[in-house]
Coordinates of C-alpha atoms and ligand atoms in Angstrom, one line a residue:
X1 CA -157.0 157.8 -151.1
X2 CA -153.3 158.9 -150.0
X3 CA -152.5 158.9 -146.3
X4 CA -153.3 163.1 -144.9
X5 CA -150.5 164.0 -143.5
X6 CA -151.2 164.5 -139.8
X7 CA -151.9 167.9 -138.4
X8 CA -153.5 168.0 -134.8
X9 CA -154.0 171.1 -132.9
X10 CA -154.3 172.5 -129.5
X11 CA -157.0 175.9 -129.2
X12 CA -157.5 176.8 -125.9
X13 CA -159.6 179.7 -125.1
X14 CA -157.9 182.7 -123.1
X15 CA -159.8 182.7 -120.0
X16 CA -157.7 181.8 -117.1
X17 CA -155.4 179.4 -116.3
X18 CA -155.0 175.9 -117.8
X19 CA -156.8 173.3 -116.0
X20 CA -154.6 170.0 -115.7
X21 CA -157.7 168.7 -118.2
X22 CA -156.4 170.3 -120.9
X23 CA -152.7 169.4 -120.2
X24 CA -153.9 166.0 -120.9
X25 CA -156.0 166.9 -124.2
X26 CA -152.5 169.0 -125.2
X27 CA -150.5 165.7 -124.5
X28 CA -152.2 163.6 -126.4
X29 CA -152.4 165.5 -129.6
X30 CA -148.6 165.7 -128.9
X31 CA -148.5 162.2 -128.3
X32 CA -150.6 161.5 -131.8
X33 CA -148.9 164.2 -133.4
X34 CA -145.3 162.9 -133.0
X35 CA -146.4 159.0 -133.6
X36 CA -147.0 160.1 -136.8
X37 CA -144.5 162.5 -137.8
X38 CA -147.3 165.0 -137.7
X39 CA -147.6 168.3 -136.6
X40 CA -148.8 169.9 -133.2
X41 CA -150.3 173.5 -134.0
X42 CA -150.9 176.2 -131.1
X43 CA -153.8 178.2 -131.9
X44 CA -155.7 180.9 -129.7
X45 CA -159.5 181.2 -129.3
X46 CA -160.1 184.2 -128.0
X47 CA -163.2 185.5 -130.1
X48 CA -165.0 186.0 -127.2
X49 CA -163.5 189.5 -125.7
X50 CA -165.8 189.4 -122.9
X51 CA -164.0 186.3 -121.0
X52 CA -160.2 187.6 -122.0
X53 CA -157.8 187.6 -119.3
X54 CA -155.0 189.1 -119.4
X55 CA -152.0 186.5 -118.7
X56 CA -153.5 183.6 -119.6
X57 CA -151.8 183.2 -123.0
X58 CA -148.5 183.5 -121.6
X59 CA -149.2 180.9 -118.5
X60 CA -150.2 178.3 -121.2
X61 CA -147.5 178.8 -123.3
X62 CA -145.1 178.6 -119.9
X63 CA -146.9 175.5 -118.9
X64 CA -146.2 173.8 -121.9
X65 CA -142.4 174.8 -121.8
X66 CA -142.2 173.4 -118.0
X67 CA -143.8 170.0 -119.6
X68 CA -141.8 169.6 -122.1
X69 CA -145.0 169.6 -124.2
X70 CA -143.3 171.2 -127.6
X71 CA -145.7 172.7 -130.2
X72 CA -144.3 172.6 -134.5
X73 CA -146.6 175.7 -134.9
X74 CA -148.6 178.4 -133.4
X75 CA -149.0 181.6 -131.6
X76 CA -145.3 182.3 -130.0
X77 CA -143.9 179.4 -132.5
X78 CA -144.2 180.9 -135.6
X79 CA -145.5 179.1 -139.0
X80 CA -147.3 179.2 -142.5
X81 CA -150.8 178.8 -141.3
X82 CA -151.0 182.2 -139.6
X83 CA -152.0 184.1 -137.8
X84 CA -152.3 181.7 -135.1
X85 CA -154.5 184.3 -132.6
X86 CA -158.2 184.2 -134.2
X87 CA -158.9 187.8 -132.8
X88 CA -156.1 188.4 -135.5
X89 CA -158.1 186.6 -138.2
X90 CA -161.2 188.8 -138.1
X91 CA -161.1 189.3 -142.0
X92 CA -160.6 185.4 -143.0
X93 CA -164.1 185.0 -141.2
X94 CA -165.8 187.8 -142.7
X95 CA -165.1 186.1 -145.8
X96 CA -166.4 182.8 -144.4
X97 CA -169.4 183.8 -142.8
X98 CA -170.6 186.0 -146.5
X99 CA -170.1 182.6 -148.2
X100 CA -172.9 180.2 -145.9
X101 CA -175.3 184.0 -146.5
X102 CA -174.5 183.5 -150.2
X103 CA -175.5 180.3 -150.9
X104 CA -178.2 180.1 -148.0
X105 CA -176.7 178.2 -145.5
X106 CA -176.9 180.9 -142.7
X107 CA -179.0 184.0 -142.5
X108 CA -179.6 187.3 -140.4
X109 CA -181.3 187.7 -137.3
X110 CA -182.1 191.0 -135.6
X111 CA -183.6 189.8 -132.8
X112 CA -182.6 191.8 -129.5
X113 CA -181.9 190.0 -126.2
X114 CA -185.6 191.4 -125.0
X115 CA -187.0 190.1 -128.0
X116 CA -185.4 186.7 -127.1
X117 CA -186.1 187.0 -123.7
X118 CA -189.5 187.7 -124.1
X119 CA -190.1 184.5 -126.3
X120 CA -188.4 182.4 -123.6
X121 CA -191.4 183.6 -121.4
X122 CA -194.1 182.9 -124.3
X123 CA -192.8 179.6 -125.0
X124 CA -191.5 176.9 -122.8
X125 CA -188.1 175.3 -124.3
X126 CA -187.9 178.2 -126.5
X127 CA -184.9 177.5 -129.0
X128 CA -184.1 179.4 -132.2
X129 CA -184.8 176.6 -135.0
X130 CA -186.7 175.4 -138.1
X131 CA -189.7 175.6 -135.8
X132 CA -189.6 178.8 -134.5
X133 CA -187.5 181.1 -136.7
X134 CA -190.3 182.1 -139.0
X135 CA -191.9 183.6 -135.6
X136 CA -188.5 186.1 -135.4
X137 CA -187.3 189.0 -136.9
X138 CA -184.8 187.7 -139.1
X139 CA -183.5 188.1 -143.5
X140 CA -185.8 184.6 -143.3
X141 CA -189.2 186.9 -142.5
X142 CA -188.3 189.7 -143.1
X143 CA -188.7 191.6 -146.7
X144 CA -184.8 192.2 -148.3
X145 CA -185.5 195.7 -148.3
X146 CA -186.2 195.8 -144.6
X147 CA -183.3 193.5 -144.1
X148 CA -181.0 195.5 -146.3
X149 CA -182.2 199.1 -144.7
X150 CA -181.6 197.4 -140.8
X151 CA -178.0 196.8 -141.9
X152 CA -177.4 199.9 -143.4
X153 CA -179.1 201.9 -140.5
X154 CA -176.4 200.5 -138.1
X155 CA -178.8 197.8 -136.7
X156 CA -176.9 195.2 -134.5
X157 CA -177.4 191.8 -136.2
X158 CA -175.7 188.2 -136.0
X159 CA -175.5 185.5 -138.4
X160 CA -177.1 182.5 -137.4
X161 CA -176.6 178.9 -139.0
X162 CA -179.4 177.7 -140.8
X163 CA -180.1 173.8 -139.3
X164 CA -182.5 171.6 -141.5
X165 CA -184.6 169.5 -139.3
X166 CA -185.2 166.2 -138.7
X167 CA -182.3 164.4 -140.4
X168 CA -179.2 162.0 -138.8
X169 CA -176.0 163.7 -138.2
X170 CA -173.1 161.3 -137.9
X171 CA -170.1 162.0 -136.2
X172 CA -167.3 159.3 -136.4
X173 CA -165.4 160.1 -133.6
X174 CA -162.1 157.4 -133.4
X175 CA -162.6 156.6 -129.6
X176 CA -166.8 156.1 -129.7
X177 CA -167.5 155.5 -133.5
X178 CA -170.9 156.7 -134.6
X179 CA -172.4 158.7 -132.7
X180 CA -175.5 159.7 -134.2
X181 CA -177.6 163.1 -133.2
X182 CA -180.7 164.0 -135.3
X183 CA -180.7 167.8 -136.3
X184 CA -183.9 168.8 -134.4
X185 CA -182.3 169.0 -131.2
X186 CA -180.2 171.8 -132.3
X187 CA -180.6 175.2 -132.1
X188 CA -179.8 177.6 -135.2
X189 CA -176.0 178.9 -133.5
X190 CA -174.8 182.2 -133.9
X191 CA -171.5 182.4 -136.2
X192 CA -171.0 185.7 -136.0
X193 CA -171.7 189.3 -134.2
X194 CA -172.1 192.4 -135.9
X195 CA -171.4 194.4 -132.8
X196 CA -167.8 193.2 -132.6
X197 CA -167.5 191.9 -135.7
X198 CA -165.7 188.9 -134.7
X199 CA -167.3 185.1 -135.3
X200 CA -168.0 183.0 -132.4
X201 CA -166.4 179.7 -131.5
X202 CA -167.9 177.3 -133.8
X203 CA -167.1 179.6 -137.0
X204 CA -163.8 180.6 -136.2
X205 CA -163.0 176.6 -135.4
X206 CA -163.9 175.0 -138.3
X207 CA -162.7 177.8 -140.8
X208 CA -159.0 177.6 -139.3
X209 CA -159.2 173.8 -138.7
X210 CA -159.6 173.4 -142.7
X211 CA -157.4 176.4 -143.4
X212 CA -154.7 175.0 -141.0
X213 CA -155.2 171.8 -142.2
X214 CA -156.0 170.0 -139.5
X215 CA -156.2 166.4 -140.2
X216 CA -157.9 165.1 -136.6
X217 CA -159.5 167.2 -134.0
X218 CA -158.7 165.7 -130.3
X219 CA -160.5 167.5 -128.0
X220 CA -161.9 167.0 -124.8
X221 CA -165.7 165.3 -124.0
X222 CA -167.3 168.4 -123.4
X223 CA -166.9 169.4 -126.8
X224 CA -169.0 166.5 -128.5
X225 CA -172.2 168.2 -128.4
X226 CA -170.5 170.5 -130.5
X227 CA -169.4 168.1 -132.8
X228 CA -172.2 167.6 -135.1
X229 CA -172.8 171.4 -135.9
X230 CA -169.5 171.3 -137.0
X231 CA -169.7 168.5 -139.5
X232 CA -172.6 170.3 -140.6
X233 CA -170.8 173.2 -141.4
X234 CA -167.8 171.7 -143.0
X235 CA -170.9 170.2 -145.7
X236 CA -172.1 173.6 -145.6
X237 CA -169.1 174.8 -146.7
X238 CA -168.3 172.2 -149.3
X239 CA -165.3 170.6 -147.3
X240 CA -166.5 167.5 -146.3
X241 CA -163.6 165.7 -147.8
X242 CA -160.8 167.1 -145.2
X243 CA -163.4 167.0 -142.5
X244 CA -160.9 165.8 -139.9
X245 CA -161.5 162.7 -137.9
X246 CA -162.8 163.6 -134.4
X247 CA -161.8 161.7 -130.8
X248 CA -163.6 163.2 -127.8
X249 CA -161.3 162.2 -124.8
X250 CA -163.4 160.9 -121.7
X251 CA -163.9 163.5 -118.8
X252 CA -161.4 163.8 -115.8
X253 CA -163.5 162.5 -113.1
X254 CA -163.5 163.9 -108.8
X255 CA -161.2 161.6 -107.3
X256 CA -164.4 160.5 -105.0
X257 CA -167.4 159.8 -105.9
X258 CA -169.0 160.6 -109.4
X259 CA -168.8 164.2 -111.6
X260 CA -166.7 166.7 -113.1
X261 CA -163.3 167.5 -111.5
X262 CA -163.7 170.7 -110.3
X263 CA -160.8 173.2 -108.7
X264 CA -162.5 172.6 -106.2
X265 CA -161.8 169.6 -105.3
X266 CA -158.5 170.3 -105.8
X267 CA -159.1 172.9 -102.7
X268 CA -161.1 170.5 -100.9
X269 CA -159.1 167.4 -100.9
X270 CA -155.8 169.4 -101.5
X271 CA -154.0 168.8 -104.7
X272 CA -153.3 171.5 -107.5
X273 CA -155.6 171.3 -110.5
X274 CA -153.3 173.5 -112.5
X275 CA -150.0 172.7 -114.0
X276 CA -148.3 176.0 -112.2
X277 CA -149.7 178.6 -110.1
X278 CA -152.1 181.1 -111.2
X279 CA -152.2 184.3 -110.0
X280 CA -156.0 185.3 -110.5
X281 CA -155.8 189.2 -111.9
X282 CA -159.0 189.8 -111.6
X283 CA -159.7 188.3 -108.1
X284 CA -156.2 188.2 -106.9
X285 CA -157.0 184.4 -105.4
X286 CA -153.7 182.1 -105.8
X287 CA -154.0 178.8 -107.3
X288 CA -151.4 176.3 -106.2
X289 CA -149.5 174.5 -109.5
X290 CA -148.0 171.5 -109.7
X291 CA -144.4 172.5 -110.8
X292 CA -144.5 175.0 -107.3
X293 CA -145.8 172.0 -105.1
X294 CA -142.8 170.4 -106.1
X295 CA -143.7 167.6 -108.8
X296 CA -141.6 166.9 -111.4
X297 CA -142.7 167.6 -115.3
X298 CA -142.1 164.2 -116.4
X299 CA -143.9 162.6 -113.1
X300 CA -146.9 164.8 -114.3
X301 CA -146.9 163.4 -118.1
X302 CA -146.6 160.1 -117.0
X303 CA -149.6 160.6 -114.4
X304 CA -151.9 162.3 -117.0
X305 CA -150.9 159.8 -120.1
X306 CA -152.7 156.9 -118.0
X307 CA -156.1 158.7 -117.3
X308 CA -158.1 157.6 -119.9
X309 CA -155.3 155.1 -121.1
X310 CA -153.2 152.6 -121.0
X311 CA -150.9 150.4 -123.0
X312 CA -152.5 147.5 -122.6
X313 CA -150.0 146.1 -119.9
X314 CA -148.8 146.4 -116.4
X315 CA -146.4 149.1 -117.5
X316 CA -147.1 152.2 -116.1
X317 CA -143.7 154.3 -115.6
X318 CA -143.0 155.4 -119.3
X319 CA -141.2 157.8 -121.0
X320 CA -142.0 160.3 -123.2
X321 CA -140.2 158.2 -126.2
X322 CA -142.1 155.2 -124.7
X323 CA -145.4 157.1 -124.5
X324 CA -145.1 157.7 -128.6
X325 CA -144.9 154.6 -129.6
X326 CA -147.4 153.1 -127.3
X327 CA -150.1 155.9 -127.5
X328 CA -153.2 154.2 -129.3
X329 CA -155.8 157.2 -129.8
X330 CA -158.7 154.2 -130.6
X331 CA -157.8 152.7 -127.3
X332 CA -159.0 155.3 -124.6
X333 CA -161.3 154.6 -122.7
X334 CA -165.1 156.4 -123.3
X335 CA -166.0 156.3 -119.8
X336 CA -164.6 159.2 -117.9
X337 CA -161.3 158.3 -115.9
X338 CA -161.3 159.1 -111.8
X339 CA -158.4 161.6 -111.0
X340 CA -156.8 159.6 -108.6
X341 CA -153.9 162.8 -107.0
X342 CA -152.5 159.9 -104.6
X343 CA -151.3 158.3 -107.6
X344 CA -149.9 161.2 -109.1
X345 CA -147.8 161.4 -105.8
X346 CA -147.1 157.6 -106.3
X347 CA -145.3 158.7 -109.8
X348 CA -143.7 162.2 -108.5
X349 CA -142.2 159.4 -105.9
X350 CA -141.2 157.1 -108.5
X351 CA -139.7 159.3 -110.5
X352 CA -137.7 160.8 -107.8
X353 CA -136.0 158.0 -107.0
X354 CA -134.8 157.5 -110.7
X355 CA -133.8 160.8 -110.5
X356 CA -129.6 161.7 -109.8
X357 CA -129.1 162.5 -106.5
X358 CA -127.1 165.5 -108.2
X359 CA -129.9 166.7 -110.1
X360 CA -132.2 167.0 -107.0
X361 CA -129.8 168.9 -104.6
X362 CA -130.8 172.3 -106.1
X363 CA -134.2 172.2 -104.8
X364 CA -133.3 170.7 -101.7
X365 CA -131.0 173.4 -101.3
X366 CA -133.2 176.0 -101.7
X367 CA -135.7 174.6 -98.6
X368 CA -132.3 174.1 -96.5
X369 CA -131.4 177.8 -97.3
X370 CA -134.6 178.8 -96.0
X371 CA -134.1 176.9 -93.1
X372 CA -130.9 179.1 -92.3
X373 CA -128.9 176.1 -93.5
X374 CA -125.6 176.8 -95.6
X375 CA -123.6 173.7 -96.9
X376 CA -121.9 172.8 -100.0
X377 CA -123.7 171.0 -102.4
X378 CA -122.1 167.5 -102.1
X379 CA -123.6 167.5 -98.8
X380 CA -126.9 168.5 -99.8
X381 CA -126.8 165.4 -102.0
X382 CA -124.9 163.1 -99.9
X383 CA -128.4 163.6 -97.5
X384 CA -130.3 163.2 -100.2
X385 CA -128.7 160.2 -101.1
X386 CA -128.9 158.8 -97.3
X387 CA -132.8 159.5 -97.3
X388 CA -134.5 159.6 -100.7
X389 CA -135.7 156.1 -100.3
X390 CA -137.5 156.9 -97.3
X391 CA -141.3 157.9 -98.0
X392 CA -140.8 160.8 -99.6
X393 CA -143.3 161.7 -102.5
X394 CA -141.9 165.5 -102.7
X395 CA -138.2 166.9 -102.2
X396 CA -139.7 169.2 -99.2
X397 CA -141.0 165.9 -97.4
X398 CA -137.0 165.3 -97.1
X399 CA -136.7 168.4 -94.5
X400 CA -139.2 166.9 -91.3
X401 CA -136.7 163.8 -92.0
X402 CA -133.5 165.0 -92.2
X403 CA -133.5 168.0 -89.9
X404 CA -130.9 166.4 -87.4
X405 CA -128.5 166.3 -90.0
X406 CA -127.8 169.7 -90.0
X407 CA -128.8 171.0 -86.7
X408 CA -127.8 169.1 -83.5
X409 CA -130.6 168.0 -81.4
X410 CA -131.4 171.1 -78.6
X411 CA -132.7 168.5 -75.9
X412 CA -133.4 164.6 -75.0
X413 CA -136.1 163.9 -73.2
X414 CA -137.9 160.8 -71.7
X415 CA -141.2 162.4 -73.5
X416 CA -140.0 161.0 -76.5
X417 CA -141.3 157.8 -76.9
X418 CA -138.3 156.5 -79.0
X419 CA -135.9 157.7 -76.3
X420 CA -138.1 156.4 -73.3
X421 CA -138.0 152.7 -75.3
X422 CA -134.6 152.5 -76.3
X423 CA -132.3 154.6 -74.0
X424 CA -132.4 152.2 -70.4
X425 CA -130.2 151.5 -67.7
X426 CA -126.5 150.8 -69.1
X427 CA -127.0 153.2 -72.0
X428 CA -125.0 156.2 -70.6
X429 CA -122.7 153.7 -69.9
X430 CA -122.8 152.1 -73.4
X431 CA -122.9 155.5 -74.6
X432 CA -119.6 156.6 -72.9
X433 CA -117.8 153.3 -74.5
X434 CA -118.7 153.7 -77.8
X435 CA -117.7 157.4 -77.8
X436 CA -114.1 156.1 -76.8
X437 CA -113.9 153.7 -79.0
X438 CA -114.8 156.4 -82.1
X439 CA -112.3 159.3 -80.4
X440 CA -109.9 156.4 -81.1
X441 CA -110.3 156.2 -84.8
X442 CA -108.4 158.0 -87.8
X443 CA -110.7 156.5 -90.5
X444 CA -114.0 158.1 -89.7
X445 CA -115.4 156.4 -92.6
X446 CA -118.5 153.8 -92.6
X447 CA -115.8 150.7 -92.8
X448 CA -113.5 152.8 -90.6
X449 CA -116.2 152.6 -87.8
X450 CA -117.7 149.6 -88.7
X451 CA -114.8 147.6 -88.1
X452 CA -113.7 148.8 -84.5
X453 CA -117.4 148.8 -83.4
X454 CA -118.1 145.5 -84.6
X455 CA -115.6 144.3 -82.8
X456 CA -116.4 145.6 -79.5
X457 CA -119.8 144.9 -80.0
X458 CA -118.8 140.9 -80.6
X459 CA -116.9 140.8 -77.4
X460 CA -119.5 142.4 -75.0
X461 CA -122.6 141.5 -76.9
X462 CA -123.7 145.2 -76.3
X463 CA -126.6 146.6 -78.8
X464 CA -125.9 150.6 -79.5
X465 CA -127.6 151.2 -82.4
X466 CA -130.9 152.6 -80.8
X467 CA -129.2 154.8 -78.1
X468 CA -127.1 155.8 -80.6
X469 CA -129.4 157.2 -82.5
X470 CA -131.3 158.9 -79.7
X471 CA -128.3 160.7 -79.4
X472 CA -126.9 161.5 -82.7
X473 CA -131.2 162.1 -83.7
X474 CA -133.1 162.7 -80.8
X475 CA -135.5 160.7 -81.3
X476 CA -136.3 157.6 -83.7
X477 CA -135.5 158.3 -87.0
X478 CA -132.4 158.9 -90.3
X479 CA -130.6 156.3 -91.7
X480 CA -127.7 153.9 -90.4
X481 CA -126.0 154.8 -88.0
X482 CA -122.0 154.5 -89.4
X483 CA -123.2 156.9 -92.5
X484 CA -124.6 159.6 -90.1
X485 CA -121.8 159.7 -88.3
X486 CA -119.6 159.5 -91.2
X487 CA -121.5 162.4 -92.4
X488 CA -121.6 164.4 -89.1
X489 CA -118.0 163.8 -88.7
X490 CA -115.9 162.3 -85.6
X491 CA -116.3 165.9 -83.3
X492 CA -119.4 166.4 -84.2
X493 CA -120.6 162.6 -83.4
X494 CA -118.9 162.5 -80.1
X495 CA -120.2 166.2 -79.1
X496 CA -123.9 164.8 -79.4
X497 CA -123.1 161.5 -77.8
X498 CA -121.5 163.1 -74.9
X499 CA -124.1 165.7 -74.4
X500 CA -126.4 163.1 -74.1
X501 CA -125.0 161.1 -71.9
X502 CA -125.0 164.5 -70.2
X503 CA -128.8 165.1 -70.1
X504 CA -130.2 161.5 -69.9
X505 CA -127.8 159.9 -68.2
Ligands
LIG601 N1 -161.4 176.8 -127.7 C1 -161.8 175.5 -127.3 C2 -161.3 175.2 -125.9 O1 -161.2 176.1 -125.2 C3 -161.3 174.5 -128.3 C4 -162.2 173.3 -128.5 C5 -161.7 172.5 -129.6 O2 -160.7 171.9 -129.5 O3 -162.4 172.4 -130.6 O4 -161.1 174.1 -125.5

């Protein structure tokens, strides 16, 4: 058999914004898709109207852009395989759906939801199957005639799938192998509604996975229950030889303890579960998003490409290129994979600091602006420079640290325990040399002031770094002391020492 050409695709459903879950499913079809020359379709589920909101497609497709997640195909990327949006593809399905009716693979039920309902009571574990649907009102019980004068009276119907009992579905799914599920336990699934005469998920997924040519289906855990419906319908519709090979990705697990990761958790133990923020239009509630708390796209890819894999080493900064040729779909893990946010904050840190100084000073800017704090940009990144290595896991961290640089401390005081250590007896004294020894200098620089103060300070034996700083800082923190000064400048340096010498005296 030739080698299928690989076609993966991402379908999310319209529903709200896209949980940092599905960021991971999207990256590793990109992942798997670029590994193998393939292609990376974006396709739209929204069949079911009732859960549209309004937004949503647009916030994925952003997300994606911010990631640097790029799709070969889709809705908003164009393509041969379209329409891409499946409430644009009504008429494909009809198609479809008349096909399984044809050759008996499906049928027609007429059963209203108080008919359902009503058998739920009557029958405990009710489900609509080999066992019970000769008890409904369905083109299985009912005379054609009757069935044929329901439709034509306007009757609401749907199409349900017609499961044979009792036999051994196999789904060979590239991360678990076979998993086996015996058709009893499933119900008879609706494909399709008459009243909106659109199909339903299942339908809709596996006609435009074999129309689209999709070669594997990587999806996320919660969708294996699913799975072997679906390879039941591709033999119900004859395809079983492009049937795509499935891989179920484990589950992002709560970052404590066992289950689900939830958004709230996110709330609770405060991280963002979303890949930007989400402005609920329905409710109004704001979500936080991980580009607006201030992590970088790559630091996010790297974060999400280990939870549920790994290469197999110790290596765990990658980059996308790396990630390619690394990614080994048959290597995830099937256990679900703890969401461990910390580290995420461990790579936004990493990354960072591999980051140019010159490519951070635009967001460090914008927090010193709204600080009231104008400077050019070289200082912006000359601070940055001074202080990145400090532990900072997020450019706004860098603000709380580097206040002094831009404002002059307002007061000393004794109440601050770095000031009550370090500032003693002779340091208004000490304080009052050093400044003399700096008004005497034309080269301000760090070797400038280095040299003269080294020198005093091998002649007397005096220590002024720590009062130093209390003046220059306030209190115990920034970097050395010749590159703040250098930084502040000679006037400005000896302005703070001498003020306080002033107060502390
Ligand atoms: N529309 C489904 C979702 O929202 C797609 C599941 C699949 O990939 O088959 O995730």
């Amino acid at each position: 058999m030739t080698e299928r050409k690989v076609r993966v695709r991402f379908a999310p459903s319209p529903t709200g914004a896209l949980h940092i879950g599905g960021v991971r499913t999207a990256l590793y079809n990109y992942l798997f898709a670029r590994q193998h020359g393939g292609e990376l379709i974006f396709r739209i589920e929204d069949t079911d109207s009732t859960r549209f909101v309004p937004g949503a497609e647009e916030y994925i497709i952003e997300s994606f852009k911010w990631l640097g997640i790029h799709f070969d195909e889709g809705v908003s990327f164009g393509g041969n395989y379209g329409p891409y949006r499946q409430s644009e593809r009504r008429d494909i399905y009809k198609k479809y759906v008349q096909q399984l009716l044809d050759n008996g693979k499906a049928y027609i039920a007429f059963d209203t939801q108080e008919e359902l309902e009503s058998k739920r009571q009557e029958i405990k574990n009710f489900q609509y199957d080999a066992a019970t649907r000769g008890m409904m009102r369905n083109s299985l019980t009912l005379p054609k005639e009757e069935t044929r004068r329901l439709i034509d009276e306007g009757h609401q119907y749907v199409v349900r799938f017609k499961v044979e009992p009792n036999e051994d579905i196999h789904v060979n799914d590239m991360i678990r192998g076979d998993v086996v599920i015996n058709s009893s336990i499933l119900d008879d699934k609706v494909l399709y509604k008459s009243a909106d005469e659109l199909p339903t998920y299942h339908l809709a997924n596996i006609v435009d996975d074999h129309l689209m040519e999709v070669s594997h289906v990587i999806r996320g855990e919660e969708w294996l229950p699913s799975a072997p419906l679906h390879v039941l319908l591709y033999r119900a519709f004859g395809w079983e030889t492009t049937m795509p090979a499935f891989a179920h990705l484990p589950l992002l697990l709560k970052p404590d303890g066992k289950g689900k990761l939830s958004k709230r958790d996110g709330d609770r133990l405060g991280f963002p579960v979303f890949p930007l923020e989400w402005h609920d239009p329905k409710t109004g509630e704001v979500s936080s998003g991980y580009r607006e708390s201030g992590y970088l796209p790559e630091a996010v890819i790297n974060f999400l490409a280990l939870l549920g894999w790994n290469p197999g080493t110790d290596q765990e900064i990658m980059t996308m290129e790396e990630m390619v040729k690394l990614f080994d779909i048959t290597k995830c893990s099937k256990s679900g994979a703890k969401f461990d946010y910390v580290k995420g904050m461990w790579f936004n840190r990493e990354y960072l600091l591999m980051k140019d100084n010159k490519e951070l000073a635009p967001d460090f800017d914008k927090i010193l602006r709204a600080n009231g704090i104008e400077v050019p940009m070289d200082r912006v990144e000359a601070v940055i420079g001074m202080m990145k290595m400090k532990k900072i896991n997020f450019i706004k961290d860098l603000w709380p640290l580097c206040d002094f640089f831009f404002i002059a401390p307002t007061s000393y005081s004794m109440e601050d325990k770095f000031t009550k250590k370090n500032w003693g007896e002779t340091s208004a004294s000490d304080m009052t040399e050093l400044a003399d020894i700096l008004e005497e200098l034309d080269d301000f620089s760090v070797e400038g002031q280095q040299t003269a103060v080294e020198k005093w300070v091998e002649v007397t034996g005096k220590k002024p770094w720590n009062p130093w700083r209390v003046a220059l800082v306030g209190t115990g923190k920034g970097p050395d002391m010749y590159e703040l000064s250098a930084f502040l400048g000679k006037e400005e340096t000896l302005r703070r020492i001498r003020k306080a010498i002033d107060i502390l005296k």
